[in-house]
Amino acid sequence: ASQDPSGSGSVSATPGTTILLKPGVYSGNNYFSAVYGEADRPITIAAQDPLNKPIFRGGTEGLKFDKTRYLVL
């Protein structure tokens, strides 16, 4: 993965990784490429707090993915 909307710059996700996004407002146009999970170990991106989900604002897309396998949003 090439960009992390949490602001840390980049993220490296391996099969089985869960990325929890903190509540807040994030800028749009976040692009991720080559995000490869496995059938029994997908990569998961979810809200840290399901009652206070992250918001993506601006740009034409919140999150864009290219070249992915077994990704759960």
Backbone as XML, in Angstrom:
<?xml version="1.0"?>
<chain id="A" units="angstrom">
  <residue number="1" name="ALA">
    <atom name="N" x="0.859" y="-1.179" z="0.000"/>
    <atom name="CA" x="0.000" y="0.000" z="0.000"/>
    <atom name="C" x="0.892" y="1.225" z="0.000"/>
  </residue>
  <residue number="2" name="SER">
    <atom name="N" x="0.457" y="2.253" z="-0.671"/>
    <atom name="CA" x="1.371" y="3.368" z="-0.865"/>
    <atom name="C" x="1.047" y="4.628" z="-0.091"/>
  </residue>
  <residue number="3" name="GLN">
    <atom name="N" x="-0.143" y="4.763" z="0.450"/>
    <atom name="CA" x="-0.468" y="5.988" z="1.185"/>
    <atom name="C" x="-1.447" y="5.666" z="2.301"/>
  </residue>
  <residue number="4" name="ASP">
    <atom name="N" x="-1.273" y="6.319" z="3.435"/>
    <atom name="CA" x="-2.092" y="6.065" z="4.607"/>
    <atom name="C" x="-2.899" y="7.308" z="4.949"/>
  </residue>
  <residue number="5" name="PRO">
    <atom name="N" x="-4.245" y="7.230" z="4.938"/>
    <atom name="CA" x="-5.045" y="8.410" z="5.226"/>
    <atom name="C" x="-4.910" y="8.916" z="6.657"/>
  </residue>
  <residue number="6" name="SER">
    <atom name="N" x="-4.276" y="8.163" z="7.528"/>
    <atom name="CA" x="-4.098" y="8.638" z="8.900"/>
    <atom name="C" x="-3.031" y="9.722" z="8.983"/>
  </residue>
  <residue number="7" name="GLY">
    <atom name="N" x="-2.296" y="9.940" z="7.892"/>
    <atom name="CA" x="-1.321" y="11.022" z="7.877"/>
    <atom name="C" x="0.106" y="10.596" z="8.151"/>
  </residue>
  <residue number="8" name="SER">
    <atom name="N" x="0.346" y="9.322" z="8.401"/>
    <atom name="CA" x="1.709" y="8.910" z="8.709"/>
    <atom name="C" x="2.559" y="8.727" z="7.461"/>
  </residue>
  <residue number="9" name="GLY">
    <atom name="N" x="1.970" y="8.815" z="6.274"/>
    <atom name="CA" x="2.767" y="8.776" z="5.058"/>
    <atom name="C" x="2.587" y="7.512" z="4.257"/>
  </residue>
  <residue number="10" name="SER">
    <atom name="N" x="2.903" y="6.375" z="4.812"/>
    <atom name="CA" x="2.725" y="5.135" z="4.075"/>
    <atom name="C" x="2.403" y="4.012" z="5.038"/>
  </residue>
  <residue number="11" name="VAL">
    <atom name="N" x="1.932" y="2.944" z="4.458"/>
    <atom name="CA" x="1.569" y="1.792" z="5.272"/>
    <atom name="C" x="1.983" y="0.542" z="4.516"/>
  </residue>
  <residue number="12" name="SER">
    <atom name="N" x="2.467" y="-0.436" z="5.238"/>
    <atom name="CA" x="2.816" y="-1.711" z="4.637"/>
    <atom name="C" x="1.897" y="-2.753" z="5.253"/>
  </residue>
  <residue number="13" name="ALA">
    <atom name="N" x="1.043" y="-3.321" z="4.427"/>
    <atom name="CA" x="0.069" y="-4.290" z="4.927"/>
    <atom name="C" x="0.388" y="-5.659" z="4.352"/>
  </residue>
  <residue number="14" name="THR">
    <atom name="N" x="0.530" y="-6.628" z="5.225"/>
    <atom name="CA" x="0.773" y="-8.008" z="4.826"/>
    <atom name="C" x="-0.513" y="-8.800" z="5.071"/>
  </residue>
  <residue number="15" name="PRO">
    <atom name="N" x="-0.639" y="-9.984" z="4.481"/>
    <atom name="CA" x="-1.839" y="-10.782" z="4.708"/>
    <atom name="C" x="-2.156" y="-10.924" z="6.195"/>
  </residue>
  <residue number="16" name="GLY">
    <atom name="N" x="-3.426" y="-10.711" z="6.513"/>
    <atom name="CA" x="-3.875" y="-10.803" z="7.907"/>
    <atom name="C" x="-3.856" y="-9.479" z="8.656"/>
  </residue>
  <residue number="17" name="THR">
    <atom name="N" x="-3.338" y="-8.430" z="8.048"/>
    <atom name="CA" x="-3.262" y="-7.123" z="8.690"/>
    <atom name="C" x="-4.651" y="-6.499" z="8.809"/>
  </residue>
  <residue number="18" name="THR">
    <atom name="N" x="-4.933" y="-5.885" z="9.950"/>
    <atom name="CA" x="-6.126" y="-5.075" z="10.135"/>
    <atom name="C" x="-5.683" y="-3.650" z="10.404"/>
  </residue>
  <residue number="19" name="ILE">
    <atom name="N" x="-6.188" y="-2.719" z="9.597"/>
    <atom name="CA" x="-5.884" y="-1.298" z="9.762"/>
    <atom name="C" x="-7.142" y="-0.629" z="10.276"/>
  </residue>
  <residue number="20" name="LEU">
    <atom name="N" x="-7.050" y="-0.018" z="11.457"/>
    <atom name="CA" x="-8.199" y="0.650" z="12.059"/>
    <atom name="C" x="-8.016" y="2.154" z="11.932"/>
  </residue>
  <residue number="21" name="LEU">
    <atom name="N" x="-8.941" y="2.794" z="11.242"/>
    <atom name="CA" x="-8.879" y="4.241" z="11.044"/>
    <atom name="C" x="-9.555" y="4.956" z="12.212"/>
  </residue>
  <residue number="22" name="LYS">
    <atom name="N" x="-8.845" y="5.899" z="12.786"/>
    <atom name="CA" x="-9.377" y="6.678" z="13.900"/>
    <atom name="C" x="-10.508" y="7.580" z="13.423"/>
  </residue>
  <residue number="23" name="PRO">
    <atom name="N" x="-11.426" y="7.936" z="14.313"/>
    <atom name="CA" x="-12.470" y="8.899" z="13.944"/>
    <atom name="C" x="-11.825" y="10.223" z="13.540"/>
  </residue>
  <residue number="24" name="GLY">
    <atom name="N" x="-12.455" y="10.911" z="12.620"/>
    <atom name="CA" x="-11.937" y="12.204" z="12.194"/>
    <atom name="C" x="-12.275" y="12.460" z="10.744"/>
  </residue>
  <residue number="25" name="VAL">
    <atom name="N" x="-11.816" y="13.600" z="10.267"/>
    <atom name="CA" x="-12.029" y="13.988" z="8.877"/>
    <atom name="C" x="-10.677" y="13.893" z="8.169"/>
  </residue>
  <residue number="26" name="TYR">
    <atom name="N" x="-10.647" y="13.156" z="7.086"/>
    <atom name="CA" x="-9.432" y="12.933" z="6.313"/>
    <atom name="C" x="-9.606" y="13.540" z="4.930"/>
  </residue>
  <residue number="27" name="SER">
    <atom name="N" x="-8.508" y="13.957" z="4.336"/>
    <atom name="CA" x="-8.573" y="14.471" z="2.971"/>
    <atom name="C" x="-8.819" y="13.310" z="2.016"/>
  </residue>
  <residue number="28" name="GLY">
    <atom name="N" x="-9.406" y="13.619" z="0.868"/>
    <atom name="CA" x="-9.701" y="12.609" z="-0.143"/>
    <atom name="C" x="-8.491" y="12.304" z="-1.001"/>
  </residue>
  <residue number="29" name="ASN">
    <atom name="N" x="-8.747" y="11.516" z="-2.033"/>
    <atom name="CA" x="-7.720" y="11.130" z="-3.013"/>
    <atom name="C" x="-6.587" y="10.309" z="-2.404"/>
  </residue>
  <residue number="30" name="ASN">
    <atom name="N" x="-6.927" y="9.338" z="-1.580"/>
    <atom name="CA" x="-5.943" y="8.418" z="-1.014"/>
    <atom name="C" x="-5.836" y="7.224" z="-1.950"/>
  </residue>
  <residue number="31" name="TYR">
    <atom name="N" x="-4.644" y="6.940" z="-2.438"/>
    <atom name="CA" x="-4.421" y="5.899" z="-3.434"/>
    <atom name="C" x="-3.571" y="4.778" z="-2.851"/>
  </residue>
  <residue number="32" name="PHE">
    <atom name="N" x="-4.035" y="3.548" z="-3.032"/>
    <atom name="CA" x="-3.320" y="2.362" z="-2.558"/>
    <atom name="C" x="-3.134" y="1.410" z="-3.727"/>
  </residue>
  <residue number="33" name="SER">
    <atom name="N" x="-1.957" y="0.843" z="-3.868"/>
    <atom name="CA" x="-1.690" y="-0.105" z="-4.946"/>
    <atom name="C" x="-0.967" y="-1.321" z="-4.382"/>
  </residue>
  <residue number="34" name="ALA">
    <atom name="N" x="-1.209" y="-2.454" z="-5.013"/>
    <atom name="CA" x="-0.557" y="-3.714" z="-4.634"/>
    <atom name="C" x="-0.864" y="-4.084" z="-3.183"/>
  </residue>
  <residue number="35" name="VAL">
    <atom name="N" x="-2.148" y="-4.158" z="-2.872"/>
    <atom name="CA" x="-2.609" y="-4.562" z="-1.542"/>
    <atom name="C" x="-3.096" y="-5.999" z="-1.671"/>
  </residue>
  <residue number="36" name="TYR">
    <atom name="N" x="-2.279" y="-6.946" z="-1.227"/>
    <atom name="CA" x="-2.576" y="-8.359" z="-1.451"/>
    <atom name="C" x="-2.730" y="-9.122" z="-0.141"/>
  </residue>
  <residue number="37" name="GLY">
    <atom name="N" x="-3.970" y="-9.473" z="0.164"/>
    <atom name="CA" x="-4.223" y="-10.397" z="1.247"/>
    <atom name="C" x="-4.279" y="-11.804" z="0.679"/>
  </residue>
  <residue number="38" name="GLU">
    <atom name="N" x="-4.690" y="-12.743" z="1.503"/>
    <atom name="CA" x="-4.866" y="-14.130" z="1.073"/>
    <atom name="C" x="-6.274" y="-14.567" z="1.447"/>
  </residue>
  <residue number="39" name="ALA">
    <atom name="N" x="-6.765" y="-15.624" z="0.822"/>
    <atom name="CA" x="-8.145" y="-16.066" z="1.043"/>
    <atom name="C" x="-8.453" y="-16.266" z="2.528"/>
  </residue>
  <residue number="40" name="ASP">
    <atom name="N" x="-7.538" y="-16.863" z="3.258"/>
    <atom name="CA" x="-7.769" y="-17.109" z="4.681"/>
    <atom name="C" x="-7.185" y="-16.031" z="5.587"/>
  </residue>
  <residue number="41" name="ARG">
    <atom name="N" x="-6.526" y="-15.024" z="4.995"/>
    <atom name="CA" x="-5.942" y="-13.906" z="5.753"/>
    <atom name="C" x="-6.067" y="-12.618" z="4.948"/>
  </residue>
  <residue number="42" name="PRO">
    <atom name="N" x="-7.296" y="-12.092" z="4.833"/>
    <atom name="CA" x="-7.463" y="-10.852" z="4.063"/>
    <atom name="C" x="-6.854" y="-9.663" z="4.793"/>
  </residue>
  <residue number="43" name="ILE">
    <atom name="N" x="-6.646" y="-8.596" z="4.065"/>
    <atom name="CA" x="-6.274" y="-7.309" z="4.663"/>
    <atom name="C" x="-7.591" y="-6.578" z="4.911"/>
  </residue>
  <residue number="44" name="THR">
    <atom name="N" x="-7.761" y="-6.096" z="6.122"/>
    <atom name="CA" x="-9.002" y="-5.434" z="6.520"/>
    <atom name="C" x="-8.723" y="-3.981" z="6.874"/>
  </residue>
  <residue number="45" name="ILE">
    <atom name="N" x="-9.543" y="-3.084" z="6.343"/>
    <atom name="CA" x="-9.493" y="-1.661" z="6.698"/>
    <atom name="C" x="-10.873" y="-1.319" z="7.253"/>
  </residue>
  <residue number="46" name="ALA">
    <atom name="N" x="-10.906" y="-0.840" z="8.490"/>
    <atom name="CA" x="-12.177" y="-0.594" z="9.160"/>
    <atom name="C" x="-12.087" y="0.629" z="10.066"/>
  </residue>
  <residue number="47" name="ALA">
    <atom name="N" x="-13.249" y="1.086" z="10.504"/>
    <atom name="CA" x="-13.304" y="2.179" z="11.472"/>
    <atom name="C" x="-12.889" y="1.650" z="12.842"/>
  </residue>
  <residue number="48" name="GLN">
    <atom name="N" x="-12.055" y="2.404" z="13.532"/>
    <atom name="CA" x="-11.668" y="2.034" z="14.895"/>
    <atom name="C" x="-12.894" y="2.048" z="15.802"/>
  </residue>
  <residue number="49" name="ASP">
    <atom name="N" x="-13.780" y="3.020" z="15.593"/>
    <atom name="CA" x="-15.013" y="3.149" z="16.358"/>
    <atom name="C" x="-16.187" y="3.137" z="15.369"/>
  </residue>
  <residue number="50" name="PRO">
    <atom name="N" x="-16.886" y="2.012" z="15.225"/>
    <atom name="CA" x="-17.976" y="1.918" z="14.256"/>
    <atom name="C" x="-19.093" y="2.947" z="14.476"/>
  </residue>
  <residue number="51" name="LEU">
    <atom name="N" x="-19.184" y="3.520" z="15.662"/>
    <atom name="CA" x="-20.208" y="4.533" z="15.928"/>
    <atom name="C" x="-19.725" y="5.942" z="15.579"/>
  </residue>
  <residue number="52" name="ASN">
    <atom name="N" x="-18.439" y="6.086" z="15.321"/>
    <atom name="CA" x="-17.846" y="7.382" z="14.974"/>
    <atom name="C" x="-16.854" y="7.156" z="13.833"/>
  </residue>
  <residue number="53" name="LYS">
    <atom name="N" x="-17.386" y="6.875" z="12.661"/>
    <atom name="CA" x="-16.572" y="6.474" z="11.512"/>
    <atom name="C" x="-15.758" y="7.631" z="10.945"/>
  </residue>
  <residue number="54" name="PRO">
    <atom name="N" x="-14.629" y="7.312" z="10.310"/>
    <atom name="CA" x="-13.847" y="8.355" z="9.646"/>
    <atom name="C" x="-14.628" y="8.908" z="8.456"/>
  </residue>
  <residue number="55" name="ILE">
    <atom name="N" x="-14.377" y="10.173" z="8.149"/>
    <atom name="CA" x="-15.016" y="10.848" z="7.023"/>
    <atom name="C" x="-13.924" y="11.285" z="6.065"/>
  </residue>
  <residue number="56" name="PHE">
    <atom name="N" x="-14.116" y="10.995" z="4.774"/>
    <atom name="CA" x="-13.177" y="11.436" z="3.748"/>
    <atom name="C" x="-13.827" y="12.572" z="2.989"/>
  </residue>
  <residue number="57" name="ARG">
    <atom name="N" x="-13.130" y="13.686" z="2.921"/>
    <atom name="CA" x="-13.704" y="14.895" z="2.322"/>
    <atom name="C" x="-12.688" y="15.528" z="1.374"/>
  </residue>
  <residue number="58" name="GLY">
    <atom name="N" x="-13.193" y="15.963" z="0.215"/>
    <atom name="CA" x="-12.327" y="16.612" z="-0.761"/>
    <atom name="C" x="-11.858" y="15.643" z="-1.823"/>
  </residue>
  <residue number="59" name="GLY">
    <atom name="N" x="-11.391" y="16.192" z="-2.911"/>
    <atom name="CA" x="-10.934" y="15.356" z="-4.015"/>
    <atom name="C" x="-12.096" y="14.688" z="-4.714"/>
  </residue>
  <residue number="60" name="THR">
    <atom name="N" x="-11.783" y="13.762" z="-5.580"/>
    <atom name="CA" x="-12.827" y="13.058" z="-6.324"/>
    <atom name="C" x="-13.115" y="11.674" z="-5.774"/>
  </residue>
  <residue number="61" name="GLU">
    <atom name="N" x="-12.238" y="11.155" z="-4.914"/>
    <atom name="CA" x="-12.407" y="9.825" z="-4.323"/>
    <atom name="C" x="-11.878" y="9.852" z="-2.896"/>
  </residue>
  <residue number="62" name="GLY">
    <atom name="N" x="-12.530" y="9.130" z="-2.008"/>
    <atom name="CA" x="-12.014" y="9.017" z="-0.656"/>
    <atom name="C" x="-10.824" y="8.071" z="-0.614"/>
  </residue>
  <residue number="63" name="LEU">
    <atom name="N" x="-11.075" y="6.838" z="-1.024"/>
    <atom name="CA" x="-10.041" y="5.813" z="-1.093"/>
    <atom name="C" x="-10.097" y="5.180" z="-2.474"/>
  </residue>
  <residue number="64" name="LYS">
    <atom name="N" x="-8.950" y="4.992" z="-3.087"/>
    <atom name="CA" x="-8.885" y="4.325" z="-4.382"/>
    <atom name="C" x="-7.875" y="3.194" z="-4.280"/>
  </residue>
  <residue number="65" name="PHE">
    <atom name="N" x="-8.261" y="2.031" z="-4.786"/>
    <atom name="CA" x="-7.392" y="0.855" z="-4.736"/>
    <atom name="C" x="-7.124" y="0.338" z="-6.135"/>
  </residue>
  <residue number="66" name="ASP">
    <atom name="N" x="-5.896" y="-0.122" z="-6.363"/>
    <atom name="CA" x="-5.481" y="-0.690" z="-7.631"/>
    <atom name="C" x="-4.648" y="-1.927" z="-7.317"/>
  </residue>
  <residue number="67" name="LYS">
    <atom name="N" x="-4.836" y="-2.972" z="-8.064"/>
    <atom name="CA" x="-4.072" y="-4.207" z="-7.886"/>
    <atom name="C" x="-4.264" y="-4.755" z="-6.480"/>
  </residue>
  <residue number="68" name="THR">
    <atom name="N" x="-5.472" y="-5.207" z="-6.173"/>
    <atom name="CA" x="-5.756" y="-5.757" z="-4.848"/>
    <atom name="C" x="-6.297" y="-7.173" z="-4.954"/>
  </residue>
  <residue number="69" name="ARG">
    <atom name="N" x="-6.121" y="-7.900" z="-3.874"/>
    <atom name="CA" x="-6.717" y="-9.222" z="-3.696"/>
    <atom name="C" x="-7.050" y="-9.385" z="-2.218"/>
  </residue>
  <residue number="70" name="TYR">
    <atom name="N" x="-8.210" y="-9.941" z="-1.964"/>
    <atom name="CA" x="-8.629" y="-10.248" z="-0.593"/>
    <atom name="C" x="-8.494" y="-9.056" z="0.333"/>
  </residue>
  <residue number="71" name="LEU">
    <atom name="N" x="-9.217" y="-8.003" z="-0.026"/>
    <atom name="CA" x="-9.261" y="-6.758" z="0.741"/>
    <atom name="C" x="-10.681" y="-6.575" z="1.264"/>
  </residue>
  <residue number="72" name="VAL">
    <atom name="N" x="-10.817" y="-6.325" z="2.552"/>
    <atom name="CA" x="-12.122" y="-6.123" z="3.185"/>
    <atom name="C" x="-12.191" y="-4.697" z="3.702"/>
  </residue>
  <residue number="73" name="LEU">
    <atom name="N" x="-13.238" y="-3.976" z="3.277"/>
    <atom name="CA" x="-13.443" y="-2.613" z="3.765"/>
    <atom name="C" x="-14.658" y="-2.578" z="4.655"/>
  </residue>
</chain>
